[in-house]
Short mmCIF file of C-alpha atoms and ligand atoms in Angstrom, two decimals:
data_model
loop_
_atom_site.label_atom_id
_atom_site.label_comp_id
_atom_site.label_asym_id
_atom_site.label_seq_id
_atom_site.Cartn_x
_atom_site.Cartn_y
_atom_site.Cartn_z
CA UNK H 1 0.00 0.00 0.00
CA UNK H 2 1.22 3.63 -0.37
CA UNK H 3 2.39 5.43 2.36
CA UNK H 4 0.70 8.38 1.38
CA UNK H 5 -3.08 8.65 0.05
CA UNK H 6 -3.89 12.02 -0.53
CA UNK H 7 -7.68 11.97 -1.70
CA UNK H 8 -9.60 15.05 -3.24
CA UNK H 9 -7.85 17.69 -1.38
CA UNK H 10 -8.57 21.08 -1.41
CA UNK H 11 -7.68 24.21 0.40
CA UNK H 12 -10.16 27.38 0.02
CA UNK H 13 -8.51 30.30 1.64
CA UNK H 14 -10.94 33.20 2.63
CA UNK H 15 -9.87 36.22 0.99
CA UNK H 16 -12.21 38.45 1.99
CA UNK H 17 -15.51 39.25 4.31
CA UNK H 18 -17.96 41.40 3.73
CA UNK H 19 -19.91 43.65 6.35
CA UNK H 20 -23.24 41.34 5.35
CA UNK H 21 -20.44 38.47 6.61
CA UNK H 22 -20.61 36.82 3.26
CA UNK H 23 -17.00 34.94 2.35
CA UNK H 24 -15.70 35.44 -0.62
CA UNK H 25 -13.00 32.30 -1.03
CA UNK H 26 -9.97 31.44 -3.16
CA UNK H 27 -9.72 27.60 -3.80
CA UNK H 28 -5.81 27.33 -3.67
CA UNK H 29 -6.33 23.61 -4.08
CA UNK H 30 -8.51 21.89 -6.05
CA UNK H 31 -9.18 18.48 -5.48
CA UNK H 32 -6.13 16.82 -5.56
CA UNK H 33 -5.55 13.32 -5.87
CA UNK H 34 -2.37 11.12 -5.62
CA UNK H 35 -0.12 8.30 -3.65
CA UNK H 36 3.14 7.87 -2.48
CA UNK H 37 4.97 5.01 -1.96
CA UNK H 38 7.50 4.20 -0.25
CA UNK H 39 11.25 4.95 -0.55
CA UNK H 40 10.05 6.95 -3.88
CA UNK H 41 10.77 10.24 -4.60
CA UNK H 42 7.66 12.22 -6.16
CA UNK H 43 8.06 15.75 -7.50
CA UNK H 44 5.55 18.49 -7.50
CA UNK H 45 6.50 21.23 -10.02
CA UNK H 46 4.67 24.33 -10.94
CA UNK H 47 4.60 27.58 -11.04
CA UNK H 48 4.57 30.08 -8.66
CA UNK H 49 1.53 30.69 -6.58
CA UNK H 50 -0.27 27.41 -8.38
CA UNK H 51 -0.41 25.63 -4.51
CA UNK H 52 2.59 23.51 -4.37
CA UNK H 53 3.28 24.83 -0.38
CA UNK H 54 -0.21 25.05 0.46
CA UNK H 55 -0.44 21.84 -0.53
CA UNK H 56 2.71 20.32 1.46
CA UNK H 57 1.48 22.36 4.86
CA UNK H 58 -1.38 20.47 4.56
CA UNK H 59 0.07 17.07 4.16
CA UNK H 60 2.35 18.42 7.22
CA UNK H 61 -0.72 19.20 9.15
CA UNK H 62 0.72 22.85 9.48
CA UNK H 63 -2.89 24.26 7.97
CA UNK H 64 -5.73 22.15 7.59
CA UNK H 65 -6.98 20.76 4.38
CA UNK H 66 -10.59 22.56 3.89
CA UNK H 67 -12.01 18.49 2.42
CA UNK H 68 -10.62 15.55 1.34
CA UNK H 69 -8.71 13.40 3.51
CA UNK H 70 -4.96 12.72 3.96
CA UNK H 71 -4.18 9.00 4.12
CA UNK H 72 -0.54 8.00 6.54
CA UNK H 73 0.36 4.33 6.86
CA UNK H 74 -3.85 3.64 6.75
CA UNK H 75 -4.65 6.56 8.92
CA UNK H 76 -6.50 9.68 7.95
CA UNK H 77 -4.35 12.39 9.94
CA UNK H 78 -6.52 15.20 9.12
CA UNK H 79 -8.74 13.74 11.70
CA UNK H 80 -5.95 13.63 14.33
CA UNK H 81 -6.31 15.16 17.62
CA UNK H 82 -3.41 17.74 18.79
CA UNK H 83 -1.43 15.44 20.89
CA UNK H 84 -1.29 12.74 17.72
CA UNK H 85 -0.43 15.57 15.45
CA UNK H 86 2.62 16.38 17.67
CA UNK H 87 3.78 12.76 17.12
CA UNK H 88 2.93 12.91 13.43
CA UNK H 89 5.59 15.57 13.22
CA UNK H 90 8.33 13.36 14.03
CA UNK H 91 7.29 10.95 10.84
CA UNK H 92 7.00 13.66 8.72
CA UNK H 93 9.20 16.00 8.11
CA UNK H 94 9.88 19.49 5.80
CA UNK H 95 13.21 20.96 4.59
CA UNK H 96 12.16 24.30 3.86
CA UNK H 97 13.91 27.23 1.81
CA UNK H 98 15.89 29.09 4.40
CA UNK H 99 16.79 27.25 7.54
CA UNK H 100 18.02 30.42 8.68
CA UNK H 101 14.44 31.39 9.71
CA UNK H 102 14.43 28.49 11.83
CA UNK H 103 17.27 28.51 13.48
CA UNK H 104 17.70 30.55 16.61
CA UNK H 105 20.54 32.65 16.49
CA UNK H 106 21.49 32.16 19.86
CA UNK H 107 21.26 28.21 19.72
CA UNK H 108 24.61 26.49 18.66
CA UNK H 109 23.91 23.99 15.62
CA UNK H 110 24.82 21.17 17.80
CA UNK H 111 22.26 22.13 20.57
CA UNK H 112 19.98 22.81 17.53
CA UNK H 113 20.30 19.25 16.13
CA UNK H 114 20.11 17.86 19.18
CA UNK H 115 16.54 19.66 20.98
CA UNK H 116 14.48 17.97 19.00
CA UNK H 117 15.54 14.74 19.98
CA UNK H 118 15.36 15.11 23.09
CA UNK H 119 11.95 16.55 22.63
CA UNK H 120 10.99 13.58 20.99
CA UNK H 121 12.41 11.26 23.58
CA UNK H 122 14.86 9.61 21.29
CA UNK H 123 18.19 7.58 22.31
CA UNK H 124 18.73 7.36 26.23
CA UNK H 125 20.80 10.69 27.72
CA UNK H 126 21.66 13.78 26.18
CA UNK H 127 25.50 12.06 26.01
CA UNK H 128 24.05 9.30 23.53
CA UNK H 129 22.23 12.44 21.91
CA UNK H 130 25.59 14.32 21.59
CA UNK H 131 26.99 11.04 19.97
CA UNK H 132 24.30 11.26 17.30
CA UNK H 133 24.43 15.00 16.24
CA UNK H 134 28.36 14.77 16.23
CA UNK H 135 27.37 11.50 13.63
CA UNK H 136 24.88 13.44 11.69
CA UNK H 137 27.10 16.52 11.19
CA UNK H 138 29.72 13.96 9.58
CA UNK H 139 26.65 12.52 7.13
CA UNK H 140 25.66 15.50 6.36
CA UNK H 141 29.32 16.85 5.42
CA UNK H 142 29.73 19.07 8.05
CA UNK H 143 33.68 18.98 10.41
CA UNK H 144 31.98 17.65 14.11
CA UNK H 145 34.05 20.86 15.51
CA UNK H 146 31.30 22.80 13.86
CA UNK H 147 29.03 21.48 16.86
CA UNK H 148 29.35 24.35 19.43
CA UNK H 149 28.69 27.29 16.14
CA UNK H 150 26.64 29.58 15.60
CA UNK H 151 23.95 29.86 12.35
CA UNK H 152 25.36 33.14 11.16
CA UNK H 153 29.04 31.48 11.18
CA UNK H 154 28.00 29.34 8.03
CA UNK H 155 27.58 29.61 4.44
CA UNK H 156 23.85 29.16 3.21
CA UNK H 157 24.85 25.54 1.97
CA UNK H 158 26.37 24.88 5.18
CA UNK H 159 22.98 25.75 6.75
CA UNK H 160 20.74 24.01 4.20
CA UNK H 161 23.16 21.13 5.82
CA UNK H 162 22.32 21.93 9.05
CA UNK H 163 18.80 22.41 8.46
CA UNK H 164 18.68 18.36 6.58
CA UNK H 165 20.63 17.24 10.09
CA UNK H 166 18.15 18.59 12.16
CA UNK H 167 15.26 16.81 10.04
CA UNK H 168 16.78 13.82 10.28
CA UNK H 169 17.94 13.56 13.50
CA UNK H 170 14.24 12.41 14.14
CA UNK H 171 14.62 9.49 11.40
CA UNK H 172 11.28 10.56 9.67
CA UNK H 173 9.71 8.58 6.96
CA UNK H 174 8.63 10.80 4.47
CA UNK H 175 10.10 14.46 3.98
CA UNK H 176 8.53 17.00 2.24
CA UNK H 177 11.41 19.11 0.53
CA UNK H 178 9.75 22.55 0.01
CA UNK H 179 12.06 24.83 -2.45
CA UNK H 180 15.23 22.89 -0.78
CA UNK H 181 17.88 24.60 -2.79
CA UNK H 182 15.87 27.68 -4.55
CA UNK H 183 18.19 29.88 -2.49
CA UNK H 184 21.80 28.22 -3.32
CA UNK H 185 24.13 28.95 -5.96
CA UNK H 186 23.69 26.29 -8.85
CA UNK H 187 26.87 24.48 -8.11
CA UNK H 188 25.65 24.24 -4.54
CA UNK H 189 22.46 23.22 -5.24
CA UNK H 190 23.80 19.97 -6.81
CA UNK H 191 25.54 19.13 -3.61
CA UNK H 192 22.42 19.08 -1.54
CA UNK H 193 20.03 17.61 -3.86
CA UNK H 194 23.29 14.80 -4.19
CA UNK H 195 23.36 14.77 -0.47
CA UNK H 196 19.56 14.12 0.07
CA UNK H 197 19.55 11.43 -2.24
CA UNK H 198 22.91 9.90 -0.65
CA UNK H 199 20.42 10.02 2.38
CA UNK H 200 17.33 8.79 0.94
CA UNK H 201 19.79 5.39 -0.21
CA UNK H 202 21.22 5.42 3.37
CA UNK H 203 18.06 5.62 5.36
CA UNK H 204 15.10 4.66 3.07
CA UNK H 205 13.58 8.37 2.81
CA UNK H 206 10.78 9.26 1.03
CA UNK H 207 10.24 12.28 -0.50
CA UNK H 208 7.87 14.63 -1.89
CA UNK H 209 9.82 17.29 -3.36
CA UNK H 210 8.49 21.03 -4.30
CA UNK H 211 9.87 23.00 -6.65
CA UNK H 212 9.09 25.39 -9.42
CA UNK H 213 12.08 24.99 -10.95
CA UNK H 214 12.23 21.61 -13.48
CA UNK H 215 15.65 21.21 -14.26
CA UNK H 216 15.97 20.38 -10.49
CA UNK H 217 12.43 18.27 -9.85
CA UNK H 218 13.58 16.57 -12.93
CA UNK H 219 16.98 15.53 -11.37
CA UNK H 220 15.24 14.07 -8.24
CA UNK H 221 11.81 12.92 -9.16
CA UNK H 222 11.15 9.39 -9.66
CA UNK H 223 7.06 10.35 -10.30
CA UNK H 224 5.78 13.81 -11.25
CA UNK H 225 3.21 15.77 -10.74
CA UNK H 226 2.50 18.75 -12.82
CA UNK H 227 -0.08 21.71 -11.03
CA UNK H 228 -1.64 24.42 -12.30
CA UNK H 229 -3.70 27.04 -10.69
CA UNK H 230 -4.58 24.46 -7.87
CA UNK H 231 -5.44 21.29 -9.93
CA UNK H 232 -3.27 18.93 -10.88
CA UNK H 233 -2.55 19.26 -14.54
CA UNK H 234 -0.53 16.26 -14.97
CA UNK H 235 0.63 12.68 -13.30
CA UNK H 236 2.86 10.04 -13.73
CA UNK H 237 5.90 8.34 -14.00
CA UNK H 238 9.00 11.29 -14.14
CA UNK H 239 10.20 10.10 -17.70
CA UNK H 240 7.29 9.26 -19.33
CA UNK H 241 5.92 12.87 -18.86
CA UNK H 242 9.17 14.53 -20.35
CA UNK H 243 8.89 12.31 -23.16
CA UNK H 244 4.96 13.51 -23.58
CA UNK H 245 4.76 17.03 -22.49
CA UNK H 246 1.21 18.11 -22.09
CA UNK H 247 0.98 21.01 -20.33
CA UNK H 248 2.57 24.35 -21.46
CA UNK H 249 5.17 24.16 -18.25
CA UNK H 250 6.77 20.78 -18.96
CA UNK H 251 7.23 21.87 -22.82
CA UNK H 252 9.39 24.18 -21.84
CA UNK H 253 12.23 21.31 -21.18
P1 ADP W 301 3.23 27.84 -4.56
O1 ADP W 301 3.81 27.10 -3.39
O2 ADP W 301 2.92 26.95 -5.71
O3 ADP W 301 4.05 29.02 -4.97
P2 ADP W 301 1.22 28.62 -2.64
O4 ADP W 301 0.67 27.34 -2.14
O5 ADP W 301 2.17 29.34 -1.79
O6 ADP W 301 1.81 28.42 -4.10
O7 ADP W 301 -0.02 29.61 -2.91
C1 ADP W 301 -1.13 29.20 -3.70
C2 ADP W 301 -2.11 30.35 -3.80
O8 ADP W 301 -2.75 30.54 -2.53
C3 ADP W 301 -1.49 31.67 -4.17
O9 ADP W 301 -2.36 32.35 -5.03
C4 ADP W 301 -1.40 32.40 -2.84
O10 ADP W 301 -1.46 33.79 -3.02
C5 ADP W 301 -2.61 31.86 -2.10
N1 ADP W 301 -2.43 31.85 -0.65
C6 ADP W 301 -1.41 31.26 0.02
N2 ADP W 301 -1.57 31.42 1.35
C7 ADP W 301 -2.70 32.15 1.52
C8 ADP W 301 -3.41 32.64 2.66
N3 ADP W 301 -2.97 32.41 3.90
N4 ADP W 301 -4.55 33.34 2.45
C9 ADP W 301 -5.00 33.56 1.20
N5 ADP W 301 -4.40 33.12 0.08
C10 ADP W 301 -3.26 32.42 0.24
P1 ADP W 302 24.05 1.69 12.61
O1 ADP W 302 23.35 0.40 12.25
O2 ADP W 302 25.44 1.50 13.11
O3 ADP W 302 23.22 2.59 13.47
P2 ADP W 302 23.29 3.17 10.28
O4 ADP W 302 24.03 3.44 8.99
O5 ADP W 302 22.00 2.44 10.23
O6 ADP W 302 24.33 2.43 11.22
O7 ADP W 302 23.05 4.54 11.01
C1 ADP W 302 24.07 5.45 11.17
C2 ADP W 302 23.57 6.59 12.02
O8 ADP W 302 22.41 7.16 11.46
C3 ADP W 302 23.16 6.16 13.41
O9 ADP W 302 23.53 7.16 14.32
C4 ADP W 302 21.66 6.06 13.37
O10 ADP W 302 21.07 6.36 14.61
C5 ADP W 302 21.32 7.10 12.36
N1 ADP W 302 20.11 6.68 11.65
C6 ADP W 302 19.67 5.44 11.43
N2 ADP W 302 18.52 5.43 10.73
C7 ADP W 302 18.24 6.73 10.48
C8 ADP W 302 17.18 7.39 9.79
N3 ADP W 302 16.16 6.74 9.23
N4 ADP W 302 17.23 8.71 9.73
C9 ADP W 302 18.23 9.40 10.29
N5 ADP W 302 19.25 8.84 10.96
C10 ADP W 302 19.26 7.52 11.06
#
């Protein structure tokens, strides 16, 4: 079975109220449809304000799905109460854009890598914790002498690094990689999207992985999924739909 079921979701944002308290609403998306399954990696291109993020925050439980349900390992999470929610979050996990907006400047990356662990109960004492973050630094390509940093001591690849250590230190199952490398330099880029798939092969990730740019979902994505203005425009195996562009965005390879 998949480990993801996402069934007609949709997201309508209120954009406006009026003083008769009439909503007027903005459907950012539209009944969306599709599975993942494990240790694949599915891509979600489109352009720019078309719902790729809205769409991931509501897989991540971040913002609520508006209908439609949201399948996990045979359990519909958008039913989930708080408390299950918070243990959700340790099975699925995001690598946003800019780690830098979620890392606290005054929080060493090694403290950082290791909190939520210890949130999450995981290993035995914050010594065994230690162990692991010095481990994951290593994986990740980072010196273990970078443990008692700082955020603004590091280069915005070094962070993106940082960032990918601290998802997972929790060892999620699927990660939602949400404009992973839009902010890097090319040639940087291509060592993180190398290092999350040296990951992935290591640990069995899966990913769904948002981007609007195709040169880089195209590197990654074993399936595709092409959306447009909320809906999903296209869907299927990664080479079959650059061989048979439909829509006007994948013609553009
Ligand atoms: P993408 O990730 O593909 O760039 P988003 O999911 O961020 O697109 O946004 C999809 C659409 O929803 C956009 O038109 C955006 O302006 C709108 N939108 C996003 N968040 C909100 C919000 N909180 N309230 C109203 N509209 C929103
Ligand atoms: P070992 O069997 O010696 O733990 P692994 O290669 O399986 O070797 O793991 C190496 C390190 O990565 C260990 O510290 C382990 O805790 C950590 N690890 C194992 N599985 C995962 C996972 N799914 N996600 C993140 N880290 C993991």
């Amino acid at each position: 079975p998949p480990i993801l079921e996402v069934k007609n979701v949709e997201k309508e944002y209120i954009t406006h109220t009026s003083i008769f308290g009439k909503n007027n609403t903005f459907k950012a998306v539209n009944n969306v449809s599709f599975n993942v399954y494990e240790g694949e990696t599915i891509g979600l291109v489109g352009e720019s304000g078309c719902g790729k993020s809205t769409l991931g925050n509501a897989i991540l439980q971040l913002d609520k799905a508006t209908a439609g349900s949201i399948v996990y390992r045979g359990t519909d999470i958008t039913q989930l109460a708080t408390k299950e929610v918070r243990k959700l979050r340790k099975e699925i996990q995001l690598i946003f854009q800019d780690p830098y907006s979620s890392l606290n400047p005054r929080i060493s990356v090694g403290n950082a890598i290791l909190e939520p662990m210890k949130v999450h109960k995981l290993y035995k004492d914050d010594t065994e914790r230690k162990e692991k973050v010095l481990e994951l630094l290593e994986r990740v390509g980072l010196d273990a002498s970078h443990y008692n940093r700082y955020p603004h001591e590091f280069s915005g690849g070094q962070r993106q690094r940082i960032g990918i250590a601290r998802t997972i230190a929790l060892q999620p199952k699927l990660i939602i990689c949400d404009e992973s490398v839009s902010a890097l330099d090319i040639s940087v880029q291509a060592q993180v999207l190398n290092l999350l798939n040296e990951l992935k092969e290591n640990f069995g990730f899966t990913y769904i992985f948002i981007s609007h740019d195709l040169a880089v979902v195209k590197y990654m994505s074993d399936q595709l999924i092409v959306m447009n203005k909320g809906k999903i425009e296209e869907l299927g195996d990664a080479d079959f739909i650059y061989s048979h562009p439909k829509s006007e965005y994948t013609y553009n390879l």
